[in-house]
Amino acid sequence: MSKIIFVLSGPNLNLLGTREPEIYGYATLKDVEDQCRAKAAGLGFEIDFRQSNHEGVLIDWIQEARLKACAVVLNPAGYGHTSVAILDSLKTLAIPIVECHLSNPAAREEFRRSTYVSLAATGIVSGFGAKSYELAIEAAAALVAKASL
Ligand code: DQA
């Protein structure tokens, strides 16, 4: 069985550390990747960490996860609030999906209070800054371990 967790991030997250740091924090995406890799290794997993500003690319990666991953951690960023196409692609997966946000979108503007991704996610981690990604990996690893019992 695959021990690879796909960790996918959507638009504008390449600017992490400089983009609205009062909301998203000062850690860069590279910092987040390093933290995720260390967390996953400690749990006996590998990660495939990717970011794209393009909806179709994210969908291609979600489809790739069907063949290669044991779980997906997804921060869909703005696309979470708009993309039926990403939801549809997530619905093709038979592996755990953990939706992840740095901020707590439920406590922000009205349009952020729900996501399409939530309709397909096994669970959601939000509001803990860069730590949300680590917690999401922990959750994904636990779900995979439970499924393989
Ligand atoms: C985000 C929250 C979204 O509402 C926003 O569009 C983002 C980042 C987060 O990680 O807190 O780009 O997904």
PDB file of C-alpha atoms and ligand atoms in Angstrom:
ATOM      1  CA  MET A   1       0.000   0.000   0.000  1.00  0.00           C
ATOM      2  CA  SER A   2       1.158   3.543  -0.756  1.00  0.00           C
ATOM      3  CA  LYS A   3       2.575   5.492   2.193  1.00  0.00           C
ATOM      4  CA  ILE A   4       2.503   8.774   0.275  1.00  0.00           C
ATOM      5  CA  ILE A   5       0.250  11.595   1.454  1.00  0.00           C
ATOM      6  CA  PHE A   6      -0.393  14.198  -1.225  1.00  0.00           C
ATOM      7  CA  VAL A   7      -0.299  17.684   0.356  1.00  0.00           C
ATOM      8  CA  LEU A   8      -1.813  20.109  -2.132  1.00  0.00           C
ATOM      9  CA  SER A   9      -2.115  23.881  -1.822  1.00  0.00           C
ATOM     10  CA  GLY A  10      -4.119  26.215  -4.008  1.00  0.00           C
ATOM     11  CA  PRO A  11      -3.805  29.759  -5.312  1.00  0.00           C
ATOM     12  CA  ASN A  12      -1.723  32.463  -3.660  1.00  0.00           C
ATOM     13  CA  LEU A  13      -0.255  30.115  -1.083  1.00  0.00           C
ATOM     14  CA  ASN A  14       3.090  30.397  -2.911  1.00  0.00           C
ATOM     15  CA  LEU A  15       3.178  33.872  -1.332  1.00  0.00           C
ATOM     16  CA  LEU A  16       2.873  32.568   2.203  1.00  0.00           C
ATOM     17  CA  GLY A  17       4.992  34.583   4.632  1.00  0.00           C
ATOM     18  CA  THR A  18       4.451  37.869   2.806  1.00  0.00           C
ATOM     19  CA  ARG A  19       0.741  37.615   1.888  1.00  0.00           C
ATOM     20  CA  GLU A  20      -1.459  39.169   4.614  1.00  0.00           C
ATOM     21  CA  PRO A  21       0.853  37.806   7.348  1.00  0.00           C
ATOM     22  CA  GLU A  22      -1.487  39.087  10.059  1.00  0.00           C
ATOM     23  CA  ILE A  23      -3.950  36.450   8.823  1.00  0.00           C
ATOM     24  CA  TYR A  24      -1.756  33.699   7.378  1.00  0.00           C
ATOM     25  CA  GLY A  25       1.430  34.091   9.439  1.00  0.00           C
ATOM     26  CA  TYR A  26       5.098  34.578   8.587  1.00  0.00           C
ATOM     27  CA  ALA A  27       6.045  30.971   7.768  1.00  0.00           C
ATOM     28  CA  THR A  28       6.810  30.481   4.078  1.00  0.00           C
ATOM     29  CA  LEU A  29       5.426  27.594   2.032  1.00  0.00           C
ATOM     30  CA  LYS A  30       8.909  26.050   2.160  1.00  0.00           C
ATOM     31  CA  ASP A  31       8.795  26.236   5.979  1.00  0.00           C
ATOM     32  CA  VAL A  32       5.391  24.519   5.888  1.00  0.00           C
ATOM     33  CA  GLU A  33       6.726  21.849   3.533  1.00  0.00           C
ATOM     34  CA  ASP A  34       9.705  21.143   5.828  1.00  0.00           C
ATOM     35  CA  GLN A  35       7.401  20.873   8.853  1.00  0.00           C
ATOM     36  CA  CYS A  36       5.033  18.531   6.958  1.00  0.00           C
ATOM     37  CA  ARG A  37       7.879  16.315   5.778  1.00  0.00           C
ATOM     38  CA  ALA A  38       9.265  15.971   9.320  1.00  0.00           C
ATOM     39  CA  LYS A  39       5.805  15.293  10.788  1.00  0.00           C
ATOM     40  CA  ALA A  40       5.000  12.667   8.131  1.00  0.00           C
ATOM     41  CA  ALA A  41       8.389  10.950   8.520  1.00  0.00           C
ATOM     42  CA  GLY A  42       7.814  10.670  12.272  1.00  0.00           C
ATOM     43  CA  LEU A  43       4.544   8.879  11.528  1.00  0.00           C
ATOM     44  CA  GLY A  44       6.084   6.547   8.924  1.00  0.00           C
ATOM     45  CA  PHE A  45       4.735   8.372   5.844  1.00  0.00           C
ATOM     46  CA  GLU A  46       6.174  10.337   2.931  1.00  0.00           C
ATOM     47  CA  ILE A  47       4.627  13.469   1.474  1.00  0.00           C
ATOM     48  CA  ASP A  48       4.309  14.765  -2.048  1.00  0.00           C
ATOM     49  CA  PHE A  49       4.002  18.520  -1.463  1.00  0.00           C
ATOM     50  CA  ARG A  50       2.746  20.717  -4.319  1.00  0.00           C
ATOM     51  CA  GLN A  51       1.196  24.157  -4.881  1.00  0.00           C
ATOM     52  CA  SER A  52      -0.572  25.602  -7.912  1.00  0.00           C
ATOM     53  CA  ASN A  53      -2.437  28.775  -8.758  1.00  0.00           C
ATOM     54  CA  HIS A  54      -4.406  26.883 -11.428  1.00  0.00           C
ATOM     55  CA  GLU A  55      -7.663  25.016 -10.866  1.00  0.00           C
ATOM     56  CA  GLY A  56      -7.090  22.450 -13.639  1.00  0.00           C
ATOM     57  CA  VAL A  57      -3.620  21.617 -12.353  1.00  0.00           C
ATOM     58  CA  LEU A  58      -5.029  20.957  -8.881  1.00  0.00           C
ATOM     59  CA  ILE A  59      -7.646  18.679 -10.469  1.00  0.00           C
ATOM     60  CA  ASP A  60      -4.940  16.794 -12.410  1.00  0.00           C
ATOM     61  CA  TRP A  61      -3.054  16.249  -9.134  1.00  0.00           C
ATOM     62  CA  ILE A  62      -6.199  15.071  -7.327  1.00  0.00           C
ATOM     63  CA  GLN A  63      -6.739  12.559 -10.137  1.00  0.00           C
ATOM     64  CA  GLU A  64      -3.086  11.486  -9.819  1.00  0.00           C
ATOM     65  CA  ALA A  65      -3.676  10.911  -6.093  1.00  0.00           C
ATOM     66  CA  ARG A  66      -6.200   8.184  -7.016  1.00  0.00           C
ATOM     67  CA  LEU A  67      -3.296   6.103  -8.281  1.00  0.00           C
ATOM     68  CA  LYS A  68      -0.419   7.140  -6.044  1.00  0.00           C
ATOM     69  CA  ALA A  69      -1.560   8.402  -2.638  1.00  0.00           C
ATOM     70  CA  CYS A  70      -2.939   6.877   0.554  1.00  0.00           C
ATOM     71  CA  ALA A  71      -4.508  10.204   1.585  1.00  0.00           C
ATOM     72  CA  VAL A  72      -4.841  13.819   0.470  1.00  0.00           C
ATOM     73  CA  VAL A  73      -4.375  16.952   2.550  1.00  0.00           C
ATOM     74  CA  LEU A  74      -5.801  19.855   0.584  1.00  0.00           C
ATOM     75  CA  ASN A  75      -5.735  23.585   1.256  1.00  0.00           C
ATOM     76  CA  PRO A  76      -7.873  24.678  -1.695  1.00  0.00           C
ATOM     77  CA  ALA A  77      -7.459  28.367  -0.762  1.00  0.00           C
ATOM     78  CA  GLY A  78      -9.940  30.552  -2.663  1.00  0.00           C
ATOM     79  CA  TYR A  79     -11.028  27.672  -4.910  1.00  0.00           C
ATOM     80  CA  GLY A  80     -12.580  25.962  -1.901  1.00  0.00           C
ATOM     81  CA  HIS A  81     -15.311  28.581  -1.959  1.00  0.00           C
ATOM     82  CA  THR A  82     -15.931  28.457  -5.712  1.00  0.00           C
ATOM     83  CA  SER A  83     -14.907  25.226  -7.391  1.00  0.00           C
ATOM     84  CA  VAL A  84     -17.510  22.562  -8.119  1.00  0.00           C
ATOM     85  CA  ALA A  85     -14.918  20.998 -10.440  1.00  0.00           C
ATOM     86  CA  ILE A  86     -12.482  20.427  -7.569  1.00  0.00           C
ATOM     87  CA  LEU A  87     -15.326  18.957  -5.498  1.00  0.00           C
ATOM     88  CA  ASP A  88     -16.187  16.600  -8.359  1.00  0.00           C
ATOM     89  CA  SER A  89     -12.583  15.440  -8.627  1.00  0.00           C
ATOM     90  CA  LEU A  90     -12.375  14.836  -4.860  1.00  0.00           C
ATOM     91  CA  LYS A  91     -15.505  12.718  -5.062  1.00  0.00           C
ATOM     92  CA  THR A  92     -13.626  10.253  -7.297  1.00  0.00           C
ATOM     93  CA  LEU A  93     -11.218   9.427  -4.443  1.00  0.00           C
ATOM     94  CA  ALA A  94     -11.673   6.436  -2.159  1.00  0.00           C
ATOM     95  CA  ILE A  95      -8.935   7.588   0.268  1.00  0.00           C
ATOM     96  CA  PRO A  96      -9.141   9.997   3.238  1.00  0.00           C
ATOM     97  CA  ILE A  97      -9.294  13.699   2.366  1.00  0.00           C
ATOM     98  CA  VAL A  98      -8.365  16.265   4.997  1.00  0.00           C
ATOM     99  CA  GLU A  99      -9.293  19.857   4.169  1.00  0.00           C
ATOM    100  CA  CYS A 100      -6.836  22.275   5.699  1.00  0.00           C
ATOM    101  CA  HIS A 101      -6.809  26.055   6.213  1.00  0.00           C
ATOM    102  CA  LEU A 102      -4.285  28.289   7.941  1.00  0.00           C
ATOM    103  CA  SER A 103      -6.978  30.730   9.059  1.00  0.00           C
ATOM    104  CA  ASN A 104     -10.420  29.881  10.370  1.00  0.00           C
ATOM    105  CA  PRO A 105     -12.610  30.775   7.372  1.00  0.00           C
ATOM    106  CA  ALA A 106     -15.775  30.181   9.423  1.00  0.00           C
ATOM    107  CA  ALA A 107     -14.874  33.239  11.510  1.00  0.00           C
ATOM    108  CA  ARG A 108     -14.199  35.497   8.519  1.00  0.00           C
ATOM    109  CA  GLU A 109     -16.264  37.070   5.705  1.00  0.00           C
ATOM    110  CA  GLU A 110     -19.614  35.459   4.887  1.00  0.00           C
ATOM    111  CA  PHE A 111     -18.377  34.093   1.525  1.00  0.00           C
ATOM    112  CA  ARG A 112     -15.618  32.102   3.275  1.00  0.00           C
ATOM    113  CA  ARG A 113     -17.922  30.392   5.748  1.00  0.00           C
ATOM    114  CA  SER A 114     -18.477  27.296   3.657  1.00  0.00           C
ATOM    115  CA  THR A 115     -16.481  25.411   1.068  1.00  0.00           C
ATOM    116  CA  TYR A 116     -17.432  22.960  -1.661  1.00  0.00           C
ATOM    117  CA  VAL A 117     -14.441  20.875  -0.586  1.00  0.00           C
ATOM    118  CA  SER A 118     -16.088  20.228   2.809  1.00  0.00           C
ATOM    119  CA  LEU A 119     -18.744  18.180   1.014  1.00  0.00           C
ATOM    120  CA  ALA A 120     -16.092  15.613   0.070  1.00  0.00           C
ATOM    121  CA  ALA A 121     -13.660  15.982   2.982  1.00  0.00           C
ATOM    122  CA  THR A 122     -13.345  13.331   5.678  1.00  0.00           C
ATOM    123  CA  GLY A 123     -12.525  16.152   8.111  1.00  0.00           C
ATOM    124  CA  ILE A 124     -11.327  19.735   8.333  1.00  0.00           C
ATOM    125  CA  VAL A 125      -8.459  21.405  10.204  1.00  0.00           C
ATOM    126  CA  SER A 126      -8.470  25.194  10.242  1.00  0.00           C
ATOM    127  CA  GLY A 127      -7.320  28.155  12.261  1.00  0.00           C
ATOM    128  CA  PHE A 128      -3.939  26.991  13.564  1.00  0.00           C
ATOM    129  CA  GLY A 129      -1.671  28.765  11.078  1.00  0.00           C
ATOM    130  CA  ALA A 130       1.128  26.611   9.640  1.00  0.00           C
ATOM    131  CA  LYS A 131       0.382  24.070  12.378  1.00  0.00           C
ATOM    132  CA  SER A 132      -2.928  23.280  10.591  1.00  0.00           C
ATOM    133  CA  TYR A 133      -0.937  21.397   7.940  1.00  0.00           C
ATOM    134  CA  GLU A 134       0.880  19.285  10.553  1.00  0.00           C
ATOM    135  CA  LEU A 135      -2.396  18.506  12.326  1.00  0.00           C
ATOM    136  CA  ALA A 136      -3.970  17.591   8.989  1.00  0.00           C
ATOM    137  CA  ILE A 137      -1.123  15.156   8.277  1.00  0.00           C
ATOM    138  CA  GLU A 138      -1.559  13.627  11.721  1.00  0.00           C
ATOM    139  CA  ALA A 139      -5.283  13.198  11.025  1.00  0.00           C
ATOM    140  CA  ALA A 140      -4.641  11.725   7.562  1.00  0.00           C
ATOM    141  CA  ALA A 141      -2.087   9.254   8.968  1.00  0.00           C
ATOM    142  CA  ALA A 142      -4.535   8.163  11.680  1.00  0.00           C
ATOM    143  CA  LEU A 143      -7.307   7.650   9.113  1.00  0.00           C
ATOM    144  CA  VAL A 144      -5.009   5.574   6.876  1.00  0.00           C
ATOM    145  CA  ALA A 145      -3.841   3.470   9.826  1.00  0.00           C
ATOM    146  CA  LYS A 146      -7.462   2.872  10.889  1.00  0.00           C
ATOM    147  CA  ALA A 147      -8.505   1.907   7.353  1.00  0.00           C
ATOM    148  CA  SER A 148      -5.713  -0.668   7.053  1.00  0.00           C
ATOM    149  CA  LEU A 149      -6.577  -2.484  10.327  1.00  0.00           C
TER     150      LEU A 149
HETATM  151  C1  DQA B   1      -7.281  29.810   3.204  1.00  0.00           C
HETATM  152  C2  DQA B   1      -8.616  30.489   3.493  1.00  0.00           C
HETATM  153  C3  DQA B   1      -9.316  30.880   2.211  1.00  0.00           C
HETATM  154  O1  DQA B   1     -10.548  31.511   2.509  1.00  0.00           O
HETATM  155  C4  DQA B   1      -8.457  31.829   1.420  1.00  0.00           C
HETATM  156  O2  DQA B   1      -9.076  32.119   0.171  1.00  0.00           O
HETATM  157  C5  DQA B   1      -7.071  31.365   1.242  1.00  0.00           C
HETATM  158  C6  DQA B   1      -6.386  30.676   2.334  1.00  0.00           C
HETATM  159  C7  DQA B   1      -6.498  29.506   4.498  1.00  0.00           C
HETATM  160  O3  DQA B   1      -5.565  28.707   4.420  1.00  0.00           O
HETATM  161  O4  DQA B   1      -6.803  30.063   5.550  1.00  0.00           O
HETATM  162  O5  DQA B   1      -6.437  31.633   0.225  1.00  0.00           O
HETATM  163  O6  DQA B   1      -7.541  28.566   2.554  1.00  0.00           O
END
